[in-house]
Structure formats: C-alpha cells, structure tokens
Tab-separated table of C-alpha atoms in Angstrom:
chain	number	residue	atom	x	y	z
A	156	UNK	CA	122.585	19.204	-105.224
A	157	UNK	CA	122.753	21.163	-108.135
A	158	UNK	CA	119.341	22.843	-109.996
A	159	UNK	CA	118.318	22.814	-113.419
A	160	UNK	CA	120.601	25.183	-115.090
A	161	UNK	CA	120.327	27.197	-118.308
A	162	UNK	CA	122.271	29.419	-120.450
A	163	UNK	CA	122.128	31.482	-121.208
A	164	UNK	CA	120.636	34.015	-118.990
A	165	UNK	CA	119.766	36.732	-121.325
A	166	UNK	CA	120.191	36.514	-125.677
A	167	UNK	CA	119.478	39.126	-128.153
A	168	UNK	CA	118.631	38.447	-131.932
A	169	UNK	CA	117.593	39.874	-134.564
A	170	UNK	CA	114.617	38.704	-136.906
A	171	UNK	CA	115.472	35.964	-139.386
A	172	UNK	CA	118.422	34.684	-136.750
A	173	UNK	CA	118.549	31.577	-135.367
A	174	UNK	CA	119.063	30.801	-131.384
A	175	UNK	CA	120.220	27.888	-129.175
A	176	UNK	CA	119.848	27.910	-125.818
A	177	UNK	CA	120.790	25.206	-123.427
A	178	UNK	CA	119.847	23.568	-120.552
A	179	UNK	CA	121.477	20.677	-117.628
A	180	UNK	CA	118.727	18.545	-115.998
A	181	UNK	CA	119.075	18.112	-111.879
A	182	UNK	CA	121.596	15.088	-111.691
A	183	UNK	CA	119.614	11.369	-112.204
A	184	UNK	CA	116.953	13.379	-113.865
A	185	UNK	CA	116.717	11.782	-117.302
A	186	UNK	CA	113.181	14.149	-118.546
A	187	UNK	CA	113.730	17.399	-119.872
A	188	UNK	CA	110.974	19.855	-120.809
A	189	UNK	CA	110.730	23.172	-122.552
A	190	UNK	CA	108.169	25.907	-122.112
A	191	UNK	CA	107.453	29.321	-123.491
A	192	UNK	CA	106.404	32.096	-121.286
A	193	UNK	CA	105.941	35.094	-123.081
A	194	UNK	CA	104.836	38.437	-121.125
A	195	UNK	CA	101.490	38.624	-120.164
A	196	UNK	CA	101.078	34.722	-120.827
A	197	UNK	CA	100.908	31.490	-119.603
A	198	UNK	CA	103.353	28.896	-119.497
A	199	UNK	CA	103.158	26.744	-122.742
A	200	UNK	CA	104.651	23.761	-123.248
A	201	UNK	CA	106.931	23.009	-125.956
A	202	UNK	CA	108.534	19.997	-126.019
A	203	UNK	CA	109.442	16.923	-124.052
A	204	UNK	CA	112.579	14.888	-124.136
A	205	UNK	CA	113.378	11.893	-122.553
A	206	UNK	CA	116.458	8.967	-122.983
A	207	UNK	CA	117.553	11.191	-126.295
A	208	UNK	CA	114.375	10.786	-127.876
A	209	UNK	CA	111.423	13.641	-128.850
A	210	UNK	CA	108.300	12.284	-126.266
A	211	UNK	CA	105.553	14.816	-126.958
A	212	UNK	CA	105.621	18.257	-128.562
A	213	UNK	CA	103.264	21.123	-128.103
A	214	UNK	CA	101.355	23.710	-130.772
A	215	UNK	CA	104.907	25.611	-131.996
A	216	UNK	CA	105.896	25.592	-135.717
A	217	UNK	CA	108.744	23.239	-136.753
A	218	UNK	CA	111.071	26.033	-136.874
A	219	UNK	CA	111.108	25.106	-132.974
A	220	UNK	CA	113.140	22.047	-132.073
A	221	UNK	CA	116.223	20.569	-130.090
A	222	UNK	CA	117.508	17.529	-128.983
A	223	UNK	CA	118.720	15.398	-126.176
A	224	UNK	CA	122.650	14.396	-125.618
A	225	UNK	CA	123.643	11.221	-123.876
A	226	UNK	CA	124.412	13.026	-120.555
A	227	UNK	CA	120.421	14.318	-120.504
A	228	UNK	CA	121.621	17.877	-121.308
A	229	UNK	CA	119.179	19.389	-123.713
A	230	UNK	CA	119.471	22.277	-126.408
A	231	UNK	CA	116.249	24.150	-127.974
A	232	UNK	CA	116.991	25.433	-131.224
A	233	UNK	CA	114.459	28.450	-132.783
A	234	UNK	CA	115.698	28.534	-136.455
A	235	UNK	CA	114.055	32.481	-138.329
A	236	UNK	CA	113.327	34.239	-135.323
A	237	UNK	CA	110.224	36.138	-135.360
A	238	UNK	CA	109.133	39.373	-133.270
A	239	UNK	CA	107.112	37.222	-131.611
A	240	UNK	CA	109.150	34.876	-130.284
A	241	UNK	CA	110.469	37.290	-127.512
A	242	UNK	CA	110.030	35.372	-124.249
A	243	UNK	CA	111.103	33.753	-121.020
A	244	UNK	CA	112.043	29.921	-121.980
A	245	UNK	CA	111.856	27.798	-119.065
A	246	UNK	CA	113.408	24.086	-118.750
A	247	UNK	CA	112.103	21.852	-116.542
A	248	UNK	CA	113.418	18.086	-115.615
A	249	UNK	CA	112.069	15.401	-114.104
A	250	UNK	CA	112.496	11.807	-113.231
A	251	UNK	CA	112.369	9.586	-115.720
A	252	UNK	CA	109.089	8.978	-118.083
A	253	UNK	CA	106.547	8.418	-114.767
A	254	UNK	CA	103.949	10.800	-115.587
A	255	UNK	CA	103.412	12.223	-112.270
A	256	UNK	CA	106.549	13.656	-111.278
A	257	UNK	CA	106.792	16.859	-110.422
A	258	UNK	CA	108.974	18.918	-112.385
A	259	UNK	CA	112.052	21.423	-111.601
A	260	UNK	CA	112.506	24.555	-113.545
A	261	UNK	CA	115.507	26.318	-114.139
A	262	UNK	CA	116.407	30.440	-113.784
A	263	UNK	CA	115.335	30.269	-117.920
A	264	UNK	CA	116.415	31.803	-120.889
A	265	UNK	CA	115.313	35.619	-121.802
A	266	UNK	CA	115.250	35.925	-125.422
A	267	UNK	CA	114.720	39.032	-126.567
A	268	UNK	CA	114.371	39.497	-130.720
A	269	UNK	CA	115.339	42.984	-132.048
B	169	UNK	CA	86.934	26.387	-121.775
B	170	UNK	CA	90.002	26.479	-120.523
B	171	UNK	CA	91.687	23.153	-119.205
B	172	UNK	CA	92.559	24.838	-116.276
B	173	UNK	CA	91.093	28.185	-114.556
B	174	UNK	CA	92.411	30.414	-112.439
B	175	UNK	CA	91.494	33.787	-110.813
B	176	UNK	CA	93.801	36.493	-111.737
B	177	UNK	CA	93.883	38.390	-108.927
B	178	UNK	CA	95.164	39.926	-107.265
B	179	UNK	CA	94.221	38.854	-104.104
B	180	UNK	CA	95.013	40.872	-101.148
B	181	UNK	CA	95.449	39.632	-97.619
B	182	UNK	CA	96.711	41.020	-94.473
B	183	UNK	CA	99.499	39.936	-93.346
B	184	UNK	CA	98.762	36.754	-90.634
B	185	UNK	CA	95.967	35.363	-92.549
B	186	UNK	CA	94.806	32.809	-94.264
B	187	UNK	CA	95.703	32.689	-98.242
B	188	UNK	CA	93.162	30.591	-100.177
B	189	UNK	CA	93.827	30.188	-103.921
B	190	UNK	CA	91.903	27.824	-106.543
B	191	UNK	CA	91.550	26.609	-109.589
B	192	UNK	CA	89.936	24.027	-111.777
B	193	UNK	CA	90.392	21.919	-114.406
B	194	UNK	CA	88.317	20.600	-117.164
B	195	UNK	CA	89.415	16.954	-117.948
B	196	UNK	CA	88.446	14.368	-115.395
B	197	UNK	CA	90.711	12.001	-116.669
B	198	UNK	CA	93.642	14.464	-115.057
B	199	UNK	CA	96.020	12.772	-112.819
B	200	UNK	CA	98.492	14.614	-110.908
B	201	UNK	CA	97.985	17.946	-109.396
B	202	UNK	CA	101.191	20.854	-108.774
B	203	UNK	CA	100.843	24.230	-107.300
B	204	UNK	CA	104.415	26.573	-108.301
B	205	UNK	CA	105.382	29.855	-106.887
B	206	UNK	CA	106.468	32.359	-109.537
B	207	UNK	CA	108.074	35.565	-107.847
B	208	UNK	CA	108.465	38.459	-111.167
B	209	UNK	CA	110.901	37.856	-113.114
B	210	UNK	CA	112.383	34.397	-111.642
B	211	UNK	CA	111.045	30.975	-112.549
B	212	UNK	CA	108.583	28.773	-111.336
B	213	UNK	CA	109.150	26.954	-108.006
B	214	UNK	CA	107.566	23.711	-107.145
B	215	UNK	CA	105.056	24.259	-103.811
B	216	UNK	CA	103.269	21.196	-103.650
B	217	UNK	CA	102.139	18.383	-105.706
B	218	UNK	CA	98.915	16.445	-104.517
B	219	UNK	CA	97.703	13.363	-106.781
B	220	UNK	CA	94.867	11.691	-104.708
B	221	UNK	CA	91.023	13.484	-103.023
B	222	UNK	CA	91.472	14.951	-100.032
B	223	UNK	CA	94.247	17.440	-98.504
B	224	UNK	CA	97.874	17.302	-98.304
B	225	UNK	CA	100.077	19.446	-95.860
B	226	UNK	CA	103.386	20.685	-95.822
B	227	UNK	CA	104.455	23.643	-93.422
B	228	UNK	CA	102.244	26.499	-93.824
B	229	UNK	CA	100.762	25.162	-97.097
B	230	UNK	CA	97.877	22.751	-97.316
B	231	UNK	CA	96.568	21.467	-100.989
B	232	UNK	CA	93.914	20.565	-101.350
B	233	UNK	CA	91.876	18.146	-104.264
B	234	UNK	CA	88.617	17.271	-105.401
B	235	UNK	CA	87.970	15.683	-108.224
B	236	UNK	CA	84.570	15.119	-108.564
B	237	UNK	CA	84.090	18.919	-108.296
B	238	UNK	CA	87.383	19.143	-110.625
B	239	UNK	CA	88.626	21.229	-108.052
B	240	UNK	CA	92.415	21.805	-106.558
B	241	UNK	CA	92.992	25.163	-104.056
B	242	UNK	CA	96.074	25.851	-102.125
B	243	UNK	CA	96.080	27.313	-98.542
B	244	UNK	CA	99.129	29.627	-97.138
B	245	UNK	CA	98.473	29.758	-93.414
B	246	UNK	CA	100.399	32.878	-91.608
B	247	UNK	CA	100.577	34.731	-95.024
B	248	UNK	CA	103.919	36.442	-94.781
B	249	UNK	CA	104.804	39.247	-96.977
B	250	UNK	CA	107.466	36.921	-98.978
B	251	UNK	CA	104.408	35.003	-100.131
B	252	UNK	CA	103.549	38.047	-102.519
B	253	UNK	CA	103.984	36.247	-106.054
B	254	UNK	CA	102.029	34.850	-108.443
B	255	UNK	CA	100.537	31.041	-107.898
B	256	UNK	CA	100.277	28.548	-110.920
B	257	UNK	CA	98.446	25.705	-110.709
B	258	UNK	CA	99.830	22.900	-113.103
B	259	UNK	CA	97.720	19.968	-114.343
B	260	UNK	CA	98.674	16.858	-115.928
B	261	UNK	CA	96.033	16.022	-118.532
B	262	UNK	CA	95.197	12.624	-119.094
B	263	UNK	CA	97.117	11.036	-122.096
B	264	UNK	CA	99.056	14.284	-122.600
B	265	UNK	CA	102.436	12.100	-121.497
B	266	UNK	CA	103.962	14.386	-118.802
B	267	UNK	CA	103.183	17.483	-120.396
B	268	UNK	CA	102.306	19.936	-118.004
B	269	UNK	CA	99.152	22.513	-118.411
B	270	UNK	CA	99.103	25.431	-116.366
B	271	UNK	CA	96.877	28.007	-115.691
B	272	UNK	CA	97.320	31.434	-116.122
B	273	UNK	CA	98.057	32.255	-112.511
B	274	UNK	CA	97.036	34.314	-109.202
B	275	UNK	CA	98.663	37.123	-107.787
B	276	UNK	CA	98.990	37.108	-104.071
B	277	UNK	CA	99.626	40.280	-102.079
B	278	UNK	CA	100.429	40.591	-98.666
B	279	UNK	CA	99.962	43.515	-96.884
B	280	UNK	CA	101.426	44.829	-94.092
C-alpha cells in the first residue's frame, strides 16, 4: 500500500513568489493535514482538510491556504513568499474526521526561499 | 506553558539498554496520545499511539499514559543504534478537531 506522497521534493523561490506544493493521502484516507517545520522548530500545524472542505486552521496568515479535490488529493498554496517561510512542509492523512486517528506523514516538501 | 513538554536531549544510552523518553501535556481534556520517530532530514514516523491510562506494548516499545499526572513516556527496550533520532510526542488537545500538537522533541543516541 502506497504512503502519503508529496511533490515536490525540493522547491526554490524567490521572495514575493508564490508556491504550490502537493500532496496524495494513503488510499481510503479521506483527512489531509499540513504542517510547517521550520529548522530548529517544532512541527506546527497548518491546516486540516477533510471531504473537500477547510476543518480547522492553525496561527499562519491568509496568504497560506489550499484546498481539497474530490479524489482527497490536497494542494497548499503560499501566495508572497517571505524569507521566513523556508521550511520542511509535512502532509499528513488520516481516516476520516474521528479525532483519534493516528496520522501518516509523507517524505514533505523542502521549500527553500531565495 | 507549553501544551506539551519535552526534554531536548540528547539522551545518551549504551547500546542494549533501556531508552526512557517523556513528556507532558498541559490540557486534561487531551484525548489521544502518539509518539513519532523523526530520523534528520526524513519525516515523522508513527511509533505508537496510546489513548487510555496504563501501558501499551508493541515489540521493543512500550507507551506508556497517565493522565492524572498528565504524563505519556515511551520505552525502547534493547536500544539499537538505528534508534538514534529524535522522538516527538504528539497530543490531541481537546476541542482542537484532529489537530495535532507536538512537542519539540528528544534526541536519542545510541552508543556503541
């Protein structure tokens, strides 16, 4: 059975750009997650999607968001990239809305803004 | 305070012994417990999840939970030195709808 896959691996930017980055949920997974890692910091949660729709979203500025497609697939979307934003980005999935389920991260997303 | 607390690290064992990480949490409402493996550079992988008091084993790790000391720890029995990575412990906060809270991790090392 296949993982939680991302693309991809590694993206450069430059400040002011904007950056999608993508993500496949383990198959019958419907939950997908998004969180931040930046180096020398925790994981921080971003956002949470599940069935297409936006279910919680953490402390990030607006210029942060994404979306859900029909097959569970997710994209996150960081519109005027700031310094800042350099990071791992991790995607998690899970099943369903059931709060306790664990959740499965993917190989993530190394954004690196120039 | 942080929601949940972890020591740093690093914590050194030799190799063959017992591993014993832990970490707390601050809200009692919190539900469902998760310790991940994060080797550098790769992503977190899922350990063990524990959601009720008392201790839960699989293989060479035991979890274990206490919350009316707000209390989780992890044991790695046999400590190998492929266990060297850093530990997060993951909490799911009480009305904070499947988002999870880690903490800020320990580093294990193994030594030979």
């Amino acid at each position: 059975e296949a993982g939680v896959t991302q693309s991809p691996t590694h993206l450069i930017k430059t400040r002011g750009q904007q950056a999608t980055l993508r993500c496949s949920p383990i198959s019958g997974h419907t939950s997908v997650y998004w969180y931040q890692q930046a180096l020398g910091l925790g994981l921080q949660f971003l956002l949470w999607y599940d069935e297409g729709e936006e279910r919680n979203r953490g402390n990030f500025p607006p210029r942060f968001s994404g979306r859900q497609f029909p097959n569970y697939s997710s994209e996150l979307n960081v519109n005027a990239l700031e310094l800042e934003d350099s990071a791992l980005y991790l995607c998690a999935s899970s099943l369903g809305q059931i709060s306790n389920q664990p959740q499965h991260f993917g190989d993530g997303t190394r954004l690196s803004i120039l | 305070q942080k929601e949940v607390e972890q020591n740093s690290g690093p914590l050194s064992v030799p190799e063959g012994a017992i591993a014993s990480l832990n970490c707390t949490y601050s809200d009692r409402g919190s539900q469902s417990f998760f310790w991940y493996r994060q080797y550098s550079g790769k992503s977190p992988e899922l350990i063990m999840s524990i959601y009720s008091n008392g201790d839960k084993e699989d293989g060479r790790f035991t979890a274990q939970l206490n919350k009316a000391s707000q209390y989780v720890s992890l044991l790695i029995r046999d400590s190998q030195p492929s266990d060297s990575a850093t530990y997060l412990c993951a909490v799911i906060v009480a009305g904070t709808a499947s988002k999870l809270t880690f903490g800020t991790g320990t580093r294990l090392q193994v030594t030979l």
